[in-house]
PDB file of C-alpha atoms and ligand atoms in Angstrom:
ATOM      1  CA  UNK A   1      85.248  87.526  94.789  1.00 76.00           C
ATOM      2  CA  UNK A   2      82.113  85.442  95.071  1.00 78.00           C
ATOM      3  CA  UNK A   3      80.258  85.605  98.358  1.00 79.00           C
ATOM      4  CA  UNK A   4      78.365  82.389  97.730  1.00 70.00           C
ATOM      5  CA  UNK A   5      81.080  80.134  99.136  1.00 64.00           C
ATOM      6  CA  UNK A   6      81.872  81.842 102.464  1.00 60.00           C
ATOM      7  CA  UNK A   7      85.430  81.384 103.587  1.00 57.00           C
ATOM      8  CA  UNK A   8      86.448  78.429 105.681  1.00 51.00           C
ATOM      9  CA  UNK A   9      85.190  78.104 109.245  1.00 51.00           C
ATOM     10  CA  UNK A  10      85.440  81.477 110.905  1.00 61.00           C
ATOM     11  CA  UNK A  11      85.050  82.448 114.497  1.00 73.00           C
ATOM     12  CA  UNK A  12      82.413  85.170 114.595  1.00 81.00           C
ATOM     13  CA  UNK A  13      79.135  84.899 116.454  1.00 84.00           C
ATOM     14  CA  UNK A  14      76.182  84.584 114.082  1.00 87.00           C
ATOM     15  CA  UNK A  15      73.886  86.410 116.513  1.00 87.00           C
ATOM     16  CA  UNK A  16      76.181  89.427 116.423  1.00 89.00           C
ATOM     17  CA  UNK A  17      76.261  89.223 112.622  1.00 92.00           C
ATOM     18  CA  UNK A  18      72.447  89.196 112.481  1.00 89.00           C
ATOM     19  CA  UNK A  19      72.218  92.187 114.817  1.00 91.00           C
ATOM     20  CA  UNK A  20      74.829  94.185 112.875  1.00 94.00           C
ATOM     21  CA  UNK A  21      73.193  93.360 109.543  1.00 92.00           C
ATOM     22  CA  UNK A  22      69.841  94.699 110.809  1.00 91.00           C
ATOM     23  CA  UNK A  23      71.577  97.950 111.832  1.00 94.00           C
ATOM     24  CA  UNK A  24      73.345  98.190 108.450  1.00 94.00           C
ATOM     25  CA  UNK A  25      70.104  97.662 106.484  1.00 91.00           C
ATOM     26  CA  UNK A  26      68.276 100.235 108.595  1.00 91.00           C
ATOM     27  CA  UNK A  27      70.978 102.930 108.472  1.00 93.00           C
ATOM     28  CA  UNK A  28      71.863 102.409 104.803  1.00 92.00           C
ATOM     29  CA  UNK A  29      68.217 102.778 103.824  1.00 90.00           C
ATOM     30  CA  UNK A  30      67.744 105.785 106.121  1.00 91.00           C
ATOM     31  CA  UNK A  31      71.027 107.686 105.733  1.00 93.00           C
ATOM     32  CA  UNK A  32      73.178 105.891 103.124  1.00 94.00           C
ATOM     33  CA  UNK A  33      75.875 105.710 105.797  1.00 96.00           C
ATOM     34  CA  UNK A  34      76.337 103.293 108.755  1.00 97.00           C
ATOM     35  CA  UNK A  35      78.951 103.269 111.506  1.00 98.00           C
ATOM     36  CA  UNK A  36      79.425 100.230 113.784  1.00 98.00           C
ATOM     37  CA  UNK A  37      81.933 100.409 116.648  1.00 98.00           C
ATOM     38  CA  UNK A  38      83.706  97.513 118.379  1.00 97.00           C
ATOM     39  CA  UNK A  39      83.159  95.368 115.296  1.00 97.00           C
ATOM     40  CA  UNK A  40      85.692  92.659 116.197  1.00 96.00           C
ATOM     41  CA  UNK A  41      86.463  93.479 119.832  1.00 96.00           C
ATOM     42  CA  UNK A  42      89.890  94.552 121.128  1.00 97.00           C
ATOM     43  CA  UNK A  43      91.737  91.236 120.874  1.00 97.00           C
ATOM     44  CA  UNK A  44      90.727  90.376 117.299  1.00 96.00           C
ATOM     45  CA  UNK A  45      91.040  94.029 116.218  1.00 98.00           C
ATOM     46  CA  UNK A  46      94.576  94.119 117.602  1.00 98.00           C
ATOM     47  CA  UNK A  47      95.422  90.872 115.803  1.00 97.00           C
ATOM     48  CA  UNK A  48      94.305  92.452 112.501  1.00 97.00           C
ATOM     49  CA  UNK A  49      96.324  95.607 113.267  1.00 98.00           C
ATOM     50  CA  UNK A  50      99.457  93.549 113.949  1.00 97.00           C
ATOM     51  CA  UNK A  51      99.108  91.710 110.652  1.00 96.00           C
ATOM     52  CA  UNK A  52      98.792  95.069 108.854  1.00 96.00           C
ATOM     53  CA  UNK A  53     101.805  96.510 110.693  1.00 96.00           C
ATOM     54  CA  UNK A  54     103.895  93.429 109.835  1.00 94.00           C
ATOM     55  CA  UNK A  55     102.841  93.786 106.200  1.00 92.00           C
ATOM     56  CA  UNK A  56     103.732  97.479 106.184  1.00 91.00           C
ATOM     57  CA  UNK A  57     107.159  96.723 107.657  1.00 92.00           C
ATOM     58  CA  UNK A  58     107.738  94.106 104.957  1.00 90.00           C
ATOM     59  CA  UNK A  59     107.349  96.837 102.305  1.00 86.00           C
ATOM     60  CA  UNK A  60     104.550  95.344 100.187  1.00 87.00           C
ATOM     61  CA  UNK A  61     102.621  98.644 100.208  1.00 87.00           C
ATOM     62  CA  UNK A  62     102.824 100.611  96.978  1.00 83.00           C
ATOM     63  CA  UNK A  63     102.498 104.370  96.619  1.00 78.00           C
ATOM     64  CA  UNK A  64      98.803 105.192  96.254  1.00 72.00           C
ATOM     65  CA  UNK A  65      97.260 108.262  94.755  1.00 62.00           C
ATOM     66  CA  UNK A  66      99.410 111.128  93.537  1.00 60.00           C
ATOM     67  CA  UNK A  67      98.248 114.477  94.859  1.00 56.00           C
ATOM     68  CA  UNK A  68      99.921 117.360  93.086  1.00 54.00           C
ATOM     69  CA  UNK A  69      98.580 120.380  94.919  1.00 53.00           C
ATOM     70  CA  UNK A  70     100.035 123.781  93.957  1.00 55.00           C
ATOM     71  CA  UNK A  71     102.026 124.006  97.195  1.00 55.00           C
ATOM     72  CA  UNK A  72     104.153 121.099  96.021  1.00 50.00           C
ATOM     73  CA  UNK A  73     104.377 121.964  92.320  1.00 49.00           C
ATOM     74  CA  UNK A  74     106.921 124.771  93.011  1.00 46.00           C
ATOM     75  CA  UNK A  75     109.230 122.306  94.684  1.00 47.00           C
ATOM     76  CA  UNK A  76     108.091 119.906  91.857  1.00 42.00           C
ATOM     77  CA  UNK A  77     107.289 117.462  94.601  1.00 45.00           C
ATOM     78  CA  UNK A  78     104.131 115.413  94.631  1.00 52.00           C
ATOM     79  CA  UNK A  79     102.633 114.567  97.967  1.00 53.00           C
ATOM     80  CA  UNK A  80     101.967 110.892  98.046  1.00 54.00           C
ATOM     81  CA  UNK A  81      98.744 110.223  99.833  1.00 73.00           C
ATOM     82  CA  UNK A  82      97.764 106.714 100.790  1.00 82.00           C
ATOM     83  CA  UNK A  83     100.107 103.742 100.302  1.00 89.00           C
ATOM     84  CA  UNK A  84      98.113 100.651  99.439  1.00 92.00           C
ATOM     85  CA  UNK A  85      98.280  96.899  98.979  1.00 93.00           C
ATOM     86  CA  UNK A  86      95.536  94.526  97.771  1.00 93.00           C
ATOM     87  CA  UNK A  87      94.716  91.229  99.518  1.00 92.00           C
ATOM     88  CA  UNK A  88      92.365  88.390  98.726  1.00 85.00           C
ATOM     89  CA  UNK A  89      92.760  87.191 102.292  1.00 76.00           C
ATOM     90  CA  UNK A  90      94.345  83.856 101.451  1.00 82.00           C
ATOM     91  CA  UNK A  91      97.866  85.253 101.835  1.00 84.00           C
ATOM     92  CA  UNK A  92      99.957  83.600 104.527  1.00 81.00           C
ATOM     93  CA  UNK A  93     100.059  85.257 107.948  1.00 84.00           C
ATOM     94  CA  UNK A  94      96.754  87.075 107.249  1.00 90.00           C
ATOM     95  CA  UNK A  95      94.231  84.821 108.985  1.00 91.00           C
ATOM     96  CA  UNK A  96      92.947  87.604 111.240  1.00 94.00           C
ATOM     97  CA  UNK A  97      92.416  89.856 108.205  1.00 95.00           C
ATOM     98  CA  UNK A  98      90.700  86.895 106.545  1.00 93.00           C
ATOM     99  CA  UNK A  99      88.326  86.557 109.525  1.00 93.00           C
ATOM    100  CA  UNK A 100      87.573  90.297 109.397  1.00 96.00           C
ATOM    101  CA  UNK A 101      86.708  90.002 105.686  1.00 95.00           C
ATOM    102  CA  UNK A 102      84.576  86.896 106.328  1.00 93.00           C
ATOM    103  CA  UNK A 103      82.635  88.733 109.038  1.00 95.00           C
ATOM    104  CA  UNK A 104      81.940  91.736 106.788  1.00 96.00           C
ATOM    105  CA  UNK A 105      80.874  89.305 104.020  1.00 94.00           C
ATOM    106  CA  UNK A 106      78.538  87.579 106.495  1.00 93.00           C
ATOM    107  CA  UNK A 107      76.987  90.909 107.578  1.00 94.00           C
ATOM    108  CA  UNK A 108      76.282  91.968 103.985  1.00 93.00           C
ATOM    109  CA  UNK A 109      75.174  88.504 102.869  1.00 89.00           C
ATOM    110  CA  UNK A 110      72.765  88.390 105.813  1.00 87.00           C
ATOM    111  CA  UNK A 111      71.577  91.864 104.857  1.00 85.00           C
ATOM    112  CA  UNK A 112      70.602  90.346 101.493  1.00 76.00           C
ATOM    113  CA  UNK A 113      68.456  87.601 102.927  1.00 67.00           C
ATOM    114  CA  UNK A 114      64.658  87.361 102.958  1.00 52.00           C
ATOM    115  CA  UNK A 115      64.651  88.912 106.443  1.00 54.00           C
ATOM    116  CA  UNK A 116      65.323  92.193 104.682  1.00 54.00           C
ATOM    117  CA  UNK A 117      63.012  91.614 101.699  1.00 58.00           C
ATOM    118  CA  UNK A 118      65.955  89.948  99.952  1.00 56.00           C
ATOM    119  CA  UNK A 119      67.895  93.107  99.241  1.00 64.00           C
ATOM    120  CA  UNK A 120      69.675  96.032 100.820  1.00 75.00           C
ATOM    121  CA  UNK A 121      68.465  99.288  99.293  1.00 69.00           C
ATOM    122  CA  UNK A 122      67.264  97.406  96.163  1.00 76.00           C
ATOM    123  CA  UNK A 123      70.778  95.991  95.621  1.00 85.00           C
ATOM    124  CA  UNK A 124      71.480  92.264  95.374  1.00 87.00           C
ATOM    125  CA  UNK A 125      75.089  91.784  96.495  1.00 90.00           C
ATOM    126  CA  UNK A 126      76.823  88.592  95.372  1.00 90.00           C
ATOM    127  CA  UNK A 127      80.463  89.599  95.063  1.00 94.00           C
ATOM    128  CA  UNK A 128      83.073  92.103  96.161  1.00 95.00           C
ATOM    129  CA  UNK A 129      86.506  93.509  95.383  1.00 96.00           C
ATOM    130  CA  UNK A 130      89.697  92.295  97.014  1.00 96.00           C
ATOM    131  CA  UNK A 131      90.561  94.000 100.292  1.00 96.00           C
ATOM    132  CA  UNK A 132      92.551  97.205  99.936  1.00 96.00           C
ATOM    133  CA  UNK A 133      94.831  97.879 102.918  1.00 95.00           C
ATOM    134  CA  UNK A 134      95.736 101.574 103.006  1.00 94.00           C
ATOM    135  CA  UNK A 135      98.209 103.551 105.097  1.00 93.00           C
ATOM    136  CA  UNK A 136      98.486 107.345 105.249  1.00 91.00           C
ATOM    137  CA  UNK A 137     102.115 107.879 106.326  1.00 89.00           C
ATOM    138  CA  UNK A 138     101.112 110.895 108.393  1.00 87.00           C
ATOM    139  CA  UNK A 139     103.166 113.673 106.831  1.00 86.00           C
ATOM    140  CA  UNK A 140     100.031 115.649 106.037  1.00 86.00           C
ATOM    141  CA  UNK A 141      98.942 113.024 103.514  1.00 85.00           C
ATOM    142  CA  UNK A 142      95.309 113.331 102.582  1.00 85.00           C
ATOM    143  CA  UNK A 143      92.798 112.203  99.965  1.00 88.00           C
ATOM    144  CA  UNK A 144      91.024 114.783  97.869  1.00 87.00           C
ATOM    145  CA  UNK A 145      87.219 114.886  97.692  1.00 91.00           C
ATOM    146  CA  UNK A 146      86.006 112.166  95.339  1.00 92.00           C
ATOM    147  CA  UNK A 147      83.269 109.623  94.594  1.00 95.00           C
ATOM    148  CA  UNK A 148      84.308 105.956  94.741  1.00 96.00           C
ATOM    149  CA  UNK A 149      82.004 104.837  91.926  1.00 97.00           C
ATOM    150  CA  UNK A 150      80.968 107.828  89.770  1.00 96.00           C
ATOM    151  CA  UNK A 151      80.207 105.862  86.588  1.00 96.00           C
ATOM    152  CA  UNK A 152      78.385 102.634  87.454  1.00 96.00           C
ATOM    153  CA  UNK A 153      81.363 100.297  87.651  1.00 96.00           C
ATOM    154  CA  UNK A 154      79.265  97.962  89.820  1.00 96.00           C
ATOM    155  CA  UNK A 155      80.418  98.972  93.274  1.00 97.00           C
ATOM    156  CA  UNK A 156      77.444  99.779  95.504  1.00 95.00           C
ATOM    157  CA  UNK A 157      78.708  99.633  99.124  1.00 97.00           C
ATOM    158  CA  UNK A 158      82.087 100.792 100.444  1.00 98.00           C
ATOM    159  CA  UNK A 159      83.057  99.131 103.741  1.00 98.00           C
ATOM    160  CA  UNK A 160      86.040 100.628 105.596  1.00 98.00           C
ATOM    161  CA  UNK A 161      87.498  99.052 108.765  1.00 98.00           C
ATOM    162  CA  UNK A 162      89.708 101.430 110.792  1.00 98.00           C
ATOM    163  CA  UNK A 163      92.702 100.315 112.876  1.00 98.00           C
ATOM    164  CA  UNK A 164      93.937 103.478 114.618  1.00 98.00           C
ATOM    165  CA  UNK A 165      94.265 103.226 118.380  1.00 97.00           C
ATOM    166  CA  UNK A 166      94.253 106.398 120.517  1.00 97.00           C
ATOM    167  CA  UNK A 167      93.400 108.488 117.478  1.00 98.00           C
ATOM    168  CA  UNK A 168      92.687 112.143 118.310  1.00 98.00           C
ATOM    169  CA  UNK A 169      91.388 114.035 115.275  1.00 97.00           C
ATOM    170  CA  UNK A 170      92.232 117.392 116.903  1.00 97.00           C
ATOM    171  CA  UNK A 171      95.902 116.391 117.048  1.00 97.00           C
ATOM    172  CA  UNK A 172      96.190 113.814 114.274  1.00 97.00           C
ATOM    173  CA  UNK A 173      93.656 115.017 111.657  1.00 97.00           C
ATOM    174  CA  UNK A 174      92.793 112.229 109.230  1.00 96.00           C
ATOM    175  CA  UNK A 175      89.038 112.800 109.518  1.00 97.00           C
ATOM    176  CA  UNK A 176      86.902 111.180 106.830  1.00 98.00           C
ATOM    177  CA  UNK A 177      84.333 113.813 105.796  1.00 98.00           C
ATOM    178  CA  UNK A 178      81.379 112.611 103.715  1.00 98.00           C
ATOM    179  CA  UNK A 179      79.194 115.164 101.881  1.00 98.00           C
ATOM    180  CA  UNK A 180      75.872 113.291 101.488  1.00 96.00           C
ATOM    181  CA  UNK A 181      74.309 114.444  98.207  1.00 95.00           C
ATOM    182  CA  UNK A 182      71.276 116.669  98.614  1.00 89.00           C
ATOM    183  CA  UNK A 183      71.729 117.135 102.366  1.00 87.00           C
ATOM    184  CA  UNK A 184      72.956 120.376 103.925  1.00 90.00           C
ATOM    185  CA  UNK A 185      75.195 118.699 106.478  1.00 93.00           C
ATOM    186  CA  UNK A 186      78.385 116.629 106.372  1.00 97.00           C
ATOM    187  CA  UNK A 187      79.166 113.338 108.126  1.00 97.00           C
ATOM    188  CA  UNK A 188      82.492 113.443 109.997  1.00 98.00           C
ATOM    189  CA  UNK A 189      83.847 109.962 110.704  1.00 98.00           C
ATOM    190  CA  UNK A 190      86.856 109.584 113.004  1.00 98.00           C
ATOM    191  CA  UNK A 191      89.062 106.681 111.848  1.00 98.00           C
ATOM    192  CA  UNK A 192      89.125 105.045 115.291  1.00 98.00           C
ATOM    193  CA  UNK A 193      90.218 101.499 116.120  1.00 98.00           C
ATOM    194  CA  UNK A 194      87.772  98.644 115.522  1.00 98.00           C
ATOM    195  CA  UNK A 195      85.210 100.912 113.819  1.00 98.00           C
ATOM    196  CA  UNK A 196      83.612  99.799 110.564  1.00 98.00           C
ATOM    197  CA  UNK A 197      81.913 102.266 108.199  1.00 98.00           C
ATOM    198  CA  UNK A 198      79.543 101.434 105.350  1.00 98.00           C
ATOM    199  CA  UNK A 199      78.336 103.922 102.747  1.00 98.00           C
ATOM    200  CA  UNK A 200      76.854 103.910  99.231  1.00 97.00           C
ATOM    201  CA  UNK A 201      79.843 104.011  96.851  1.00 97.00           C
ATOM    202  CA  UNK A 202      78.122 106.116  94.186  1.00 97.00           C
ATOM    203  CA  UNK A 203      77.575 109.849  93.733  1.00 97.00           C
ATOM    204  CA  UNK A 204      75.403 109.960  96.854  1.00 97.00           C
ATOM    205  CA  UNK A 205      78.568 110.066  99.000  1.00 98.00           C
ATOM    206  CA  UNK A 206      81.438 112.287  97.850  1.00 97.00           C
ATOM    207  CA  UNK A 207      84.106 112.139 100.580  1.00 96.00           C
ATOM    208  CA  UNK A 208      87.616 113.276 101.494  1.00 94.00           C
ATOM    209  CA  UNK A 209      90.303 112.339 103.978  1.00 93.00           C
ATOM    210  CA  UNK A 210      91.685 115.426 105.702  1.00 93.00           C
ATOM    211  CA  UNK A 211      95.477 115.691 106.192  1.00 92.00           C
ATOM    212  CA  UNK A 212      96.751 113.025 108.582  1.00 93.00           C
ATOM    213  CA  UNK A 213      99.611 113.816 110.957  1.00 95.00           C
ATOM    214  CA  UNK A 214     100.043 110.309 112.365  1.00 96.00           C
ATOM    215  CA  UNK A 215     100.184 107.001 110.517  1.00 95.00           C
ATOM    216  CA  UNK A 216      96.600 106.084 109.639  1.00 97.00           C
ATOM    217  CA  UNK A 217      95.566 102.538 108.619  1.00 97.00           C
ATOM    218  CA  UNK A 218      92.320 101.260 107.090  1.00 98.00           C
ATOM    219  CA  UNK A 219      91.070  98.182 105.236  1.00 98.00           C
ATOM    220  CA  UNK A 220      88.490  98.805 102.493  1.00 98.00           C
ATOM    221  CA  UNK A 221      86.154  96.335 100.734  1.00 98.00           C
ATOM    222  CA  UNK A 222      83.838  97.287  97.857  1.00 98.00           C
ATOM    223  CA  UNK A 223      80.666  95.192  97.423  1.00 96.00           C
ATOM    224  CA  UNK A 224      79.133  94.856  93.966  1.00 96.00           C
ATOM    225  CA  UNK A 225      75.496  95.241  92.943  1.00 94.00           C
ATOM    226  CA  UNK A 226      75.190  92.051  90.900  1.00 93.00           C
ATOM    227  CA  UNK A 227      73.250  93.547  87.993  1.00 94.00           C
ATOM    228  CA  UNK A 228      75.319  96.737  87.723  1.00 95.00           C
ATOM    229  CA  UNK A 229      78.524  94.696  87.922  1.00 96.00           C
ATOM    230  CA  UNK A 230      77.433  92.315  85.149  1.00 96.00           C
ATOM    231  CA  UNK A 231      76.570  95.297  82.936  1.00 96.00           C
ATOM    232  CA  UNK A 232      79.887  97.018  83.682  1.00 95.00           C
ATOM    233  CA  UNK A 233      81.869  93.850  82.872  1.00 95.00           C
ATOM    234  CA  UNK A 234      79.892  93.381  79.628  1.00 95.00           C
ATOM    235  CA  UNK A 235      80.671  96.947  78.533  1.00 90.00           C
ATOM    236  CA  UNK A 236      84.418  96.703  79.176  1.00 84.00           C
TER     237      UNK A 236
HETATM  238  O1  LIG B   1      90.389 105.991 104.552  1.00 73.75           O
HETATM  239  C1  LIG B   1      89.270 106.525 104.392  1.00 73.75           C
HETATM  240  O2  LIG B   1      88.642 107.020 105.341  1.00 73.75           O
HETATM  241  C2  LIG B   1      88.682 106.620 102.995  1.00 73.75           C
HETATM  242  C3  LIG B   1      89.765 106.808 101.978  1.00 73.75           C
HETATM  243  C4  LIG B   1      89.276 106.675 100.559  1.00 73.75           C
HETATM  244  O3  LIG B   1      88.279 107.229 100.174  1.00 73.75           O
HETATM  245  N1  LIG B   1      90.053 105.878  99.807  1.00 73.75           N
HETATM  246  C5  LIG B   1      89.908 105.556  98.480  1.00 73.75           C
HETATM  247  C6  LIG B   1      90.959 104.911  97.846  1.00 73.75           C
HETATM  248  C7  LIG B   1      90.846 104.557  96.489  1.00 73.75           C
HETATM  249  C8  LIG B   1      91.876 103.896  95.798  1.00 73.75           C
HETATM  250  C9  LIG B   1      91.709 103.568  94.472  1.00 73.75           C
HETATM  251  C10 LIG B   1      90.530 103.908  93.798  1.00 73.75           C
HETATM  252  C11 LIG B   1      89.508 104.561  94.443  1.00 73.75           C
HETATM  253  C12 LIG B   1      89.657 104.889  95.803  1.00 73.75           C
HETATM  254  C13 LIG B   1      88.626 105.552  96.525  1.00 73.75           C
HETATM  255  N2  LIG B   1      88.763 105.875  97.845  1.00 73.75           N
HETATM  256 MN1  LIG B   2      86.951 106.753  98.608  1.00 73.75          MN
END
């Protein structure tokens, strides 16, 4: 999806977008990971959550990854991990999700501007994936350690917006643990409401979702490095 024609009039504050984009550029260049809390504010965050809950009730989510760990093979069961649905934001009854997407687009487009020597970490971002809405049903569902973009498919930044109110990792699990390549520490990200997380999608950031014991929602966008994306599409 092309970022050049930003979505119709949206209601975020450009000053906030500029401030957040400066933080994203700084943290991505310094750590390869950036966490911003209170991204939309309670009211707008809640409106996005309600649209996701309505969608989940309507049954559009499909079973996500299959995780066949040994424990389940005996009972020849497979534990389903996340259940997902893809949105381009124009769907009906999704205007709050659309505004969230537009605000993330604005932050990353701003991060590309001359103010930050025209790029973010030497990446020129001009497009992104659709939005993936994911739900971990909470029966111990998890996501095994993986890299989002191990083979240069074009994705350079993963942006995940979390929707989980009153989330307590000690009780509910569901921690996102990132293992930054070459560092001797991990980054533990709690999937708390109205938090947005950015990280490099490539091998620099293997990550896992630990077993969740309460329903856990997130919306993920992947932003493409223009050059890498063009190459990947040419080699299809
Ligand atoms: O919810 C989180 O905290 C992150 C979960 C996560 O890594 N999800 C995820 C989901 C994916 C679905 C399809 C293809 C690649 C994928 C890579 N990652
Ligand atoms: Mn991932």
